[in-house]
Amino acid sequence: MRKFLARGVAVGAIALLALTACSERSDGDGAGSTGSEKGFAANSLIGVALPAKTSENWVLAGDLFTNGLKEAGFQSNVQYAAATSTVADQQAQISAMVTKGAKVIVIGATDAAQLTTQVEAAKQAGAYVIAYDRLIKNTKDLDYYVAYDNFKVGQLQGEALLKGMKAKKASGPYTIELFSGSSDDNNSAVFFDGAMDVLKPEIDKGTVVIGSGQKDIKQTATDGWKAENAQRRMDSLLTSTYSSKTLDGVLSPNDTLARAIITSVKGAGKAVPVVTGQDSEVESVKSIVAGEQYSTINKDTRNLVKETIGMIKELQAGNEPKVNDTESYNNGSKVVPSYLLEPVIVTKANVVEAYANDPKLAPLTK
Ligand code: BGC
């Protein structure tokens, strides 16, 4: 039920969605219509607009899309938003894809709430729009969402934090700090809510204490998902709160920020607490193997891109792509039909098996 509420879901969404989907696709002017049948030409242009390279998963995704779309017979145009003026840059890239006649535009949004106009233009031009990894808000013109289950990611992070602290110290109270991602990314709040779903009962009981008292997502946010912002906040928390107190754990939403937090703590000459992460970044996997970062999440980018390309192939063939969630992601204008993949928690205990089939990461675990 908490999961249900956490993402703001309309009651009766499934039935409503089914009806909407039918009427949209059967009236002949649905997105992607070529005039004859549903679907579009097999060698059509597919646009992929990714955010700035704030973590390794985005770097990987670009290459996987370029190669995978080519293999599937499509033409592709894969773009990244620049590190500065990211929003304007991404808006311009999407508009250019629409102008070039892309039949599907896959978007990893830089700012969830700033793409309404571009998504509407895409739809009007007859393109399908798929939100990739990050939801796009406030538009009824978004067709699908494909991502790892973000709420589950947060829950796994919360559970790992508790487990890691217990392994070090049998009983509480445990003192922690909370970090969350960039507030313009819809995922940030979902990760945070998932983690709090697990941590809040412990905080209410007093087994877990937030040392600084900073528990509001506005206080814990990390602008632009930037390492330097997390490091700066950790530096000031250490000064304000931990001159004599021990910090047992830190909820970090991803690996880039986890390493920045660890750098800060080490710089202050303190023992490294239990720190969570996400993304299976090379340096974090090494750190887990070395016993420093406690956990990460495996959201294999290869599978996410594969699912997305699978969806594009279905659309090309004129079929309705399969989704497995029609209630969790209300973007403010509609409940977006979603395909969610299962994230996997990784700690030192399962690092070998977790990456056994990943040629890049497996050698790091040996
Ligand atoms: C992704 C994470 C990533 C973060 C920063 C999120 O939207 O889901 O995997 O760590 O963005 O790039």
CSV table of C-alpha atoms and ligand atoms in Angstrom, one decimal:
chain,number,residue,atom,x,y,z
A,1,MET,CA,0.0,0.0,0.0
A,2,ARG,CA,2.8,2.4,0.9
A,3,LYS,CA,4.3,1.6,-2.5
A,4,PHE,CA,1.1,2.5,-4.1
A,5,LEU,CA,0.8,5.9,-2.3
A,6,ALA,CA,4.5,6.7,-2.7
A,7,ARG,CA,4.2,7.3,-6.4
A,8,GLY,CA,0.9,9.0,-6.4
A,9,VAL,CA,-1.4,6.7,-8.1
A,10,ALA,CA,-4.9,7.1,-9.4
A,11,VAL,CA,-7.4,4.6,-8.1
A,12,GLY,CA,-9.0,2.5,-10.9
A,13,ALA,CA,-6.1,3.3,-13.1
A,14,ILE,CA,-5.8,0.0,-14.7
A,15,ALA,CA,-9.3,-0.1,-16.1
A,16,LEU,CA,-9.1,3.5,-17.2
A,17,LEU,CA,-5.7,2.9,-18.8
A,18,ALA,CA,-6.9,-0.1,-20.8
A,19,LEU,CA,-9.7,1.9,-22.2
A,20,THR,CA,-7.5,4.9,-23.1
A,21,ALA,CA,-5.0,2.6,-24.7
A,22,CYS,CA,-7.6,1.0,-26.9
A,23,SER,CA,-9.1,4.2,-28.1
A,24,GLU,CA,-5.7,5.9,-28.8
A,25,ARG,CA,-4.5,3.0,-30.9
A,26,SER,CA,-7.6,2.3,-32.9
A,27,ASP,CA,-8.6,5.7,-34.2
A,28,GLY,CA,-6.0,5.7,-36.9
A,29,ASP,CA,-4.3,8.9,-35.9
A,30,GLY,CA,-2.4,7.4,-33.0
A,31,ALA,CA,1.3,8.2,-32.6
A,32,GLY,CA,3.5,6.5,-35.1
A,33,SER,CA,0.8,6.0,-37.7
A,34,THR,CA,2.2,5.9,-41.2
A,35,GLY,CA,-1.2,6.4,-42.8
A,36,SER,CA,-1.8,2.8,-43.8
A,37,GLU,CA,-1.3,0.4,-40.8
A,38,LYS,CA,-0.1,0.9,-37.3
A,39,GLY,CA,3.7,0.7,-37.0
A,40,PHE,CA,6.4,2.3,-39.2
A,41,ALA,CA,9.1,1.5,-41.7
A,42,ALA,CA,11.7,-1.0,-40.5
A,43,ASN,CA,14.7,1.3,-41.2
A,44,SER,CA,13.1,4.4,-39.5
A,45,LEU,CA,15.1,6.8,-37.5
A,46,ILE,CA,15.0,6.3,-33.7
A,47,GLY,CA,16.1,9.2,-31.5
A,48,VAL,CA,17.7,8.6,-28.1
A,49,ALA,CA,18.2,11.7,-25.8
A,50,LEU,CA,20.2,10.9,-22.7
A,51,PRO,CA,21.1,13.2,-19.8
A,52,ALA,CA,24.6,14.4,-19.0
A,53,LYS,CA,27.0,11.6,-18.1
A,54,THR,CA,26.4,11.8,-14.4
A,55,SER,CA,27.1,8.1,-13.9
A,56,GLU,CA,28.6,5.2,-15.8
A,57,ASN,CA,25.2,3.7,-16.7
A,58,TRP,CA,24.5,6.6,-19.1
A,59,VAL,CA,27.8,6.2,-20.8
A,60,LEU,CA,27.1,2.5,-21.3
A,61,ALA,CA,23.6,3.2,-22.5
A,62,GLY,CA,24.6,5.4,-25.3
A,63,ASP,CA,26.9,2.8,-26.9
A,64,LEU,CA,24.4,0.0,-26.3
A,65,PHE,CA,21.6,2.0,-28.0
A,66,THR,CA,23.8,2.9,-31.0
A,67,ASN,CA,24.9,-0.7,-31.6
A,68,GLY,CA,21.6,-2.3,-30.7
A,69,LEU,CA,19.4,-0.1,-32.9
A,70,LYS,CA,21.8,-0.6,-35.8
A,71,GLU,CA,21.6,-4.4,-35.3
A,72,ALA,CA,17.8,-4.2,-35.3
A,73,GLY,CA,17.9,-2.4,-38.6
A,74,PHE,CA,17.0,1.1,-37.5
A,75,GLN,CA,18.8,4.3,-38.0
A,76,SER,CA,19.7,6.0,-34.8
A,77,ASN,CA,20.5,9.4,-33.4
A,78,VAL,CA,21.9,9.2,-29.9
A,79,GLN,CA,22.6,12.4,-28.0
A,80,TYR,CA,23.7,13.4,-24.6
A,81,ALA,CA,22.8,16.7,-22.9
A,82,ALA,CA,25.8,18.8,-22.1
A,83,ALA,CA,27.0,19.0,-18.5
A,84,THR,CA,26.0,22.7,-18.3
A,85,SER,CA,22.7,24.1,-19.6
A,86,THR,CA,21.6,20.5,-19.7
A,87,VAL,CA,17.9,21.2,-19.9
A,88,ALA,CA,18.0,23.6,-22.8
A,89,ASP,CA,20.4,21.3,-24.6
A,90,GLN,CA,18.2,18.3,-24.2
A,91,GLN,CA,15.1,20.2,-25.3
A,92,ALA,CA,16.9,21.3,-28.5
A,93,GLN,CA,18.1,17.8,-29.1
A,94,ILE,CA,14.6,16.3,-28.8
A,95,SER,CA,13.2,19.0,-31.1
A,96,ALA,CA,15.8,18.2,-33.7
A,97,MET,CA,14.9,14.5,-33.5
A,98,VAL,CA,11.3,15.4,-34.1
A,99,THR,CA,12.2,17.6,-37.1
A,100,LYS,CA,14.3,14.8,-38.6
A,101,GLY,CA,11.2,12.5,-38.5
A,102,ALA,CA,12.2,10.1,-35.7
A,103,LYS,CA,9.5,7.5,-35.2
A,104,VAL,CA,10.4,6.7,-31.6
A,105,ILE,CA,12.1,9.1,-29.2
A,106,VAL,CA,13.7,7.5,-26.1
A,107,ILE,CA,14.4,10.0,-23.4
A,108,GLY,CA,16.4,9.8,-20.2
A,109,ALA,CA,15.2,13.1,-18.9
A,110,THR,CA,17.6,15.7,-17.4
A,111,ASP,CA,14.7,17.4,-15.8
A,112,ALA,CA,11.5,15.4,-15.4
A,113,ALA,CA,9.2,18.5,-15.5
A,114,GLN,CA,10.8,20.5,-18.4
A,115,LEU,CA,9.9,18.4,-21.4
A,116,THR,CA,6.2,18.8,-21.8
A,117,THR,CA,6.4,20.9,-24.9
A,118,GLN,CA,8.9,18.7,-26.6
A,119,VAL,CA,7.0,15.5,-25.9
A,120,GLU,CA,3.8,17.0,-27.2
A,121,ALA,CA,5.6,18.1,-30.4
A,122,ALA,CA,6.9,14.6,-30.8
A,123,LYS,CA,3.4,13.1,-30.4
A,124,GLN,CA,1.9,15.6,-32.9
A,125,ALA,CA,4.6,14.7,-35.4
A,126,GLY,CA,3.5,11.0,-35.1
A,127,ALA,CA,6.4,9.7,-32.9
A,128,TYR,CA,6.1,7.5,-29.9
A,129,VAL,CA,7.9,8.7,-26.8
A,130,ILE,CA,9.5,6.3,-24.3
A,131,ALA,CA,10.8,7.5,-21.0
A,132,TYR,CA,14.0,5.6,-20.3
A,133,ASP,CA,15.1,5.1,-16.6
A,134,ARG,CA,13.6,8.4,-15.5
A,135,LEU,CA,9.9,9.3,-15.8
A,136,ILE,CA,8.8,12.4,-17.7
A,137,LYS,CA,6.2,14.4,-15.8
A,138,ASN,CA,3.2,16.4,-16.6
A,139,THR,CA,2.4,15.1,-20.1
A,140,LYS,CA,-0.3,12.8,-21.4
A,141,ASP,CA,1.8,12.4,-24.6
A,142,LEU,CA,4.3,10.1,-23.0
A,143,ASP,CA,3.6,6.5,-24.3
A,144,TYR,CA,5.7,4.2,-22.1
A,145,TYR,CA,8.2,4.1,-19.3
A,146,VAL,CA,11.0,1.5,-19.1
A,147,ALA,CA,13.1,1.3,-15.9
A,148,TYR,CA,14.4,-0.7,-13.1
A,149,ASP,CA,11.9,-0.7,-10.2
A,150,ASN,CA,13.0,2.5,-8.5
A,151,PHE,CA,11.0,2.1,-5.3
A,152,LYS,CA,12.5,-1.4,-4.9
A,153,VAL,CA,16.0,0.1,-5.4
A,154,GLY,CA,15.4,2.4,-2.4
A,155,GLN,CA,14.0,-0.4,-0.3
A,156,LEU,CA,17.1,-2.6,-1.1
A,157,GLN,CA,19.3,0.3,-0.1
A,158,GLY,CA,17.5,0.8,3.2
A,159,GLU,CA,17.7,-2.9,4.0
A,160,ALA,CA,21.4,-3.0,3.1
A,161,LEU,CA,22.1,-0.1,5.3
A,162,LEU,CA,20.5,-1.7,8.3
A,163,LYS,CA,22.1,-5.1,7.6
A,164,GLY,CA,25.6,-3.6,7.2
A,165,MET,CA,25.3,-1.6,10.5
A,166,LYS,CA,24.1,-4.7,12.4
A,167,ALA,CA,27.0,-6.7,11.1
A,168,LYS,CA,29.4,-4.2,12.5
A,169,LYS,CA,27.6,-3.5,15.8
A,170,ALA,CA,25.0,-6.0,17.1
A,171,SER,CA,22.6,-3.5,18.5
A,172,GLY,CA,21.6,0.1,18.1
A,173,PRO,CA,21.0,2.9,18.3
A,174,TYR,CA,22.7,3.5,15.0
A,175,THR,CA,23.5,7.0,13.9
A,176,ILE,CA,23.1,7.7,10.2
A,177,GLU,CA,22.9,10.4,7.6
A,178,LEU,CA,20.6,10.5,4.5
A,179,PHE,CA,21.5,11.6,1.0
A,180,SER,CA,19.2,11.8,-2.0
A,181,GLY,CA,19.7,12.5,-5.7
A,182,SER,CA,18.9,15.6,-7.8
A,183,SER,CA,15.5,17.0,-7.2
A,184,ASP,CA,14.9,17.5,-11.0
A,185,ASP,CA,15.1,13.7,-11.4
A,186,ASN,CA,11.8,11.9,-10.7
A,187,ASN,CA,13.8,8.9,-9.5
A,188,SER,CA,15.3,10.7,-6.6
A,189,ALA,CA,12.1,10.9,-4.6
A,190,VAL,CA,11.2,7.3,-5.5
A,191,PHE,CA,14.5,6.0,-4.3
A,192,PHE,CA,14.3,8.0,-1.2
A,193,ASP,CA,10.7,6.9,-0.4
A,194,GLY,CA,11.7,3.3,-1.0
A,195,ALA,CA,14.6,3.6,1.5
A,196,MET,CA,12.4,5.5,4.0
A,197,ASP,CA,9.8,2.8,3.7
A,198,VAL,CA,12.4,0.5,5.4
A,199,LEU,CA,14.2,3.0,7.6
A,200,LYS,CA,11.3,5.0,9.0
A,201,PRO,CA,10.0,2.3,11.3
A,202,GLU,CA,13.5,2.0,12.8
A,203,ILE,CA,13.7,5.8,13.2
A,204,ASP,CA,10.3,5.9,14.9
A,205,LYS,CA,11.5,3.2,17.3
A,206,GLY,CA,14.7,5.0,18.0
A,207,THR,CA,16.9,2.2,16.8
A,208,VAL,CA,18.2,4.5,14.1
A,209,VAL,CA,18.9,8.1,14.7
A,210,ILE,CA,19.6,10.8,12.0
A,211,GLY,CA,22.6,12.5,13.6
A,212,SER,CA,22.0,15.9,12.0
A,213,GLY,CA,18.3,15.7,12.1
A,214,GLN,CA,18.2,16.4,8.4
A,215,LYS,CA,15.5,14.1,7.1
A,216,ASP,CA,13.6,16.1,4.6
A,217,ILE,CA,14.4,15.4,1.0
A,218,LYS,CA,15.0,19.1,0.4
A,219,GLN,CA,17.8,18.9,2.9
A,220,THR,CA,19.2,15.7,1.7
A,221,ALA,CA,19.1,16.4,-2.1
A,222,THR,CA,22.3,16.4,-4.2
A,223,ASP,CA,22.0,19.0,-7.0
A,224,GLY,CA,22.7,17.6,-10.4
A,225,TRP,CA,23.7,14.3,-8.9
A,226,LYS,CA,27.2,15.9,-8.6
A,227,ALA,CA,29.9,14.2,-6.5
A,228,GLU,CA,31.3,17.6,-5.3
A,229,ASN,CA,27.9,18.6,-3.9
A,230,ALA,CA,27.6,15.4,-1.9
A,231,GLN,CA,31.2,15.7,-0.7
A,232,ARG,CA,30.6,19.3,0.4
A,233,ARG,CA,27.5,18.4,2.3
A,234,MET,CA,29.3,15.4,4.0
A,235,ASP,CA,32.2,17.7,5.0
A,236,SER,CA,29.8,20.1,6.7
A,237,LEU,CA,27.9,17.4,8.4
A,238,LEU,CA,31.1,16.0,9.8
A,239,THR,CA,32.0,19.4,11.2
A,240,SER,CA,28.6,20.2,12.5
A,241,THR,CA,27.6,16.9,14.0
A,242,TYR,CA,30.5,14.4,14.2
A,243,SER,CA,33.3,15.9,16.1
A,244,SER,CA,32.8,13.5,18.9
A,245,LYS,CA,29.8,11.3,17.7
A,246,THR,CA,30.3,8.1,15.6
A,247,LEU,CA,28.6,7.9,12.3
A,248,ASP,CA,27.5,4.4,11.7
A,249,GLY,CA,25.9,4.6,8.2
A,250,VAL,CA,25.1,6.7,5.3
A,251,LEU,CA,22.2,6.2,2.8
A,252,SER,CA,23.7,7.2,-0.5
A,253,PRO,CA,21.5,6.9,-3.6
A,254,ASN,CA,24.2,6.0,-6.0
A,255,ASP,CA,27.9,5.0,-6.4
A,256,THR,CA,29.2,8.3,-7.6
A,257,LEU,CA,27.9,10.0,-4.4
A,258,ALA,CA,28.9,7.0,-2.2
A,259,ARG,CA,32.5,7.5,-3.2
A,260,ALA,CA,32.3,11.2,-2.6
A,261,ILE,CA,30.9,10.6,0.8
A,262,ILE,CA,33.7,8.1,1.6
A,263,THR,CA,36.3,10.5,0.4
A,264,SER,CA,34.9,13.2,2.7
A,265,VAL,CA,34.9,10.9,5.7
A,266,LYS,CA,38.4,9.6,5.1
A,267,GLY,CA,39.6,13.2,4.5
A,268,ALA,CA,38.3,14.0,8.0
A,269,GLY,CA,40.3,11.1,9.4
A,270,LYS,CA,37.2,9.2,10.5
A,271,ALA,CA,36.3,5.5,10.1
A,272,VAL,CA,34.3,4.7,7.0
A,273,PRO,CA,30.7,4.0,7.9
A,274,VAL,CA,28.4,1.6,6.1
A,275,VAL,CA,27.6,3.4,2.8
A,276,THR,CA,25.1,2.2,0.2
A,277,GLY,CA,25.2,2.9,-3.5
A,278,GLN,CA,23.7,2.0,-6.9
A,279,ASP,CA,24.8,1.4,-10.5
A,280,SER,CA,27.7,-1.1,-10.1
A,281,GLU,CA,30.3,1.4,-11.2
A,282,VAL,CA,33.8,0.0,-11.7
A,283,GLU,CA,35.4,2.0,-8.8
A,284,SER,CA,32.6,1.1,-6.4
A,285,VAL,CA,32.7,-2.6,-7.2
A,286,LYS,CA,36.4,-2.5,-6.5
A,287,SER,CA,35.7,-0.6,-3.2
A,288,ILE,CA,33.1,-3.3,-2.2
A,289,VAL,CA,35.6,-6.1,-2.9
A,290,ALA,CA,38.1,-4.1,-0.8
A,291,GLY,CA,35.6,-3.9,2.0
A,292,GLU,CA,35.1,-0.1,1.9
A,293,GLN,CA,31.8,0.8,0.2
A,294,TYR,CA,29.1,-1.6,1.7
A,295,SER,CA,26.7,-2.1,-1.2
A,296,THR,CA,25.6,-1.2,-4.7
A,297,ILE,CA,22.7,-2.1,-6.8
A,298,ASN,CA,23.0,-4.1,-10.1
A,299,LYS,CA,20.7,-2.5,-12.7
A,300,ASP,CA,22.3,-4.1,-15.7
A,301,THR,CA,22.2,-1.5,-18.4
A,302,ARG,CA,22.4,-4.1,-21.1
A,303,ASN,CA,19.0,-5.5,-20.1
A,304,LEU,CA,17.4,-2.1,-19.8
A,305,VAL,CA,18.5,-1.1,-23.3
A,306,LYS,CA,17.5,-4.5,-24.6
A,307,GLU,CA,13.9,-4.1,-23.2
A,308,THR,CA,13.7,-0.6,-24.7
A,309,ILE,CA,14.8,-1.8,-28.1
A,310,GLY,CA,12.3,-4.7,-27.8
A,311,MET,CA,9.6,-2.2,-27.2
A,312,ILE,CA,10.6,-0.2,-30.3
A,313,LYS,CA,10.5,-3.4,-32.4
A,314,GLU,CA,7.0,-4.1,-31.2
A,315,LEU,CA,5.9,-0.6,-32.1
A,316,GLN,CA,7.6,-0.9,-35.5
A,317,ALA,CA,5.6,-4.1,-36.1
A,318,GLY,CA,2.4,-2.3,-35.1
A,319,ASN,CA,2.0,-4.2,-31.9
A,320,GLU,CA,1.3,-3.0,-28.4
A,321,PRO,CA,4.5,-3.5,-26.4
A,322,LYS,CA,4.2,-5.6,-23.3
A,323,VAL,CA,4.2,-3.7,-20.0
A,324,ASN,CA,4.1,-5.2,-16.4
A,325,ASP,CA,3.0,-2.2,-14.4
A,326,THR,CA,0.0,0.0,-15.0
A,327,GLU,CA,-0.4,1.6,-11.7
A,328,SER,CA,2.8,2.8,-10.1
A,329,TYR,CA,3.9,5.8,-12.3
A,330,ASN,CA,1.4,8.6,-12.4
A,331,ASN,CA,3.3,11.5,-14.1
A,332,GLY,CA,0.7,14.1,-13.1
A,333,SER,CA,-1.2,13.8,-16.3
A,334,LYS,CA,-1.6,10.0,-16.7
A,335,VAL,CA,-0.6,6.7,-15.3
A,336,VAL,CA,2.2,5.7,-17.7
A,337,PRO,CA,2.3,2.1,-18.8
A,338,SER,CA,5.6,0.8,-17.6
A,339,TYR,CA,7.9,-2.1,-17.9
A,340,LEU,CA,9.9,-2.5,-14.7
A,341,LEU,CA,12.9,-4.7,-14.2
A,342,GLU,CA,14.1,-6.2,-10.9
A,343,PRO,CA,17.2,-4.5,-9.3
A,344,VAL,CA,19.6,-6.7,-7.4
A,345,ILE,CA,21.5,-5.7,-4.2
A,346,VAL,CA,25.2,-6.4,-4.3
A,347,THR,CA,27.5,-6.6,-1.2
A,348,LYS,CA,30.8,-8.3,-0.7
A,349,ALA,CA,28.9,-11.4,0.1
A,350,ASN,CA,27.4,-11.9,-3.4
A,351,VAL,CA,29.7,-9.8,-5.5
A,352,VAL,CA,31.2,-12.8,-7.4
A,353,GLU,CA,27.9,-14.3,-8.5
A,354,ALA,CA,26.2,-10.9,-9.1
A,355,TYR,CA,28.6,-10.0,-11.9
A,356,ALA,CA,29.4,-13.5,-13.1
A,357,ASN,CA,28.0,-12.8,-16.6
A,358,ASP,CA,29.3,-9.3,-16.9
A,359,PRO,CA,32.6,-9.4,-18.8
A,360,LYS,CA,33.6,-5.9,-17.5
A,361,LEU,CA,32.9,-6.4,-13.8
A,362,ALA,CA,33.5,-10.2,-13.3
A,363,PRO,CA,37.3,-9.9,-13.4
A,364,LEU,CA,37.2,-7.2,-10.6
A,365,THR,CA,35.6,-9.7,-8.3
A,366,LYS,CA,38.2,-12.4,-8.6
B,1,BGC,C1,19.5,6.7,-12.3
B,1,BGC,C2,20.6,6.2,-11.5
B,1,BGC,C3,21.8,7.2,-11.6
B,1,BGC,C4,21.4,8.6,-11.4
B,1,BGC,C5,22.5,9.6,-11.7
B,1,BGC,C6,19.2,8.1,-11.9
B,1,BGC,O1,18.1,8.6,-12.6
B,1,BGC,O2,18.4,5.8,-12.2
B,1,BGC,O3,21.0,4.9,-11.9
B,1,BGC,O4,22.7,6.9,-10.6
B,1,BGC,O5,20.3,8.9,-12.2
B,1,BGC,O6,23.0,9.5,-13.0
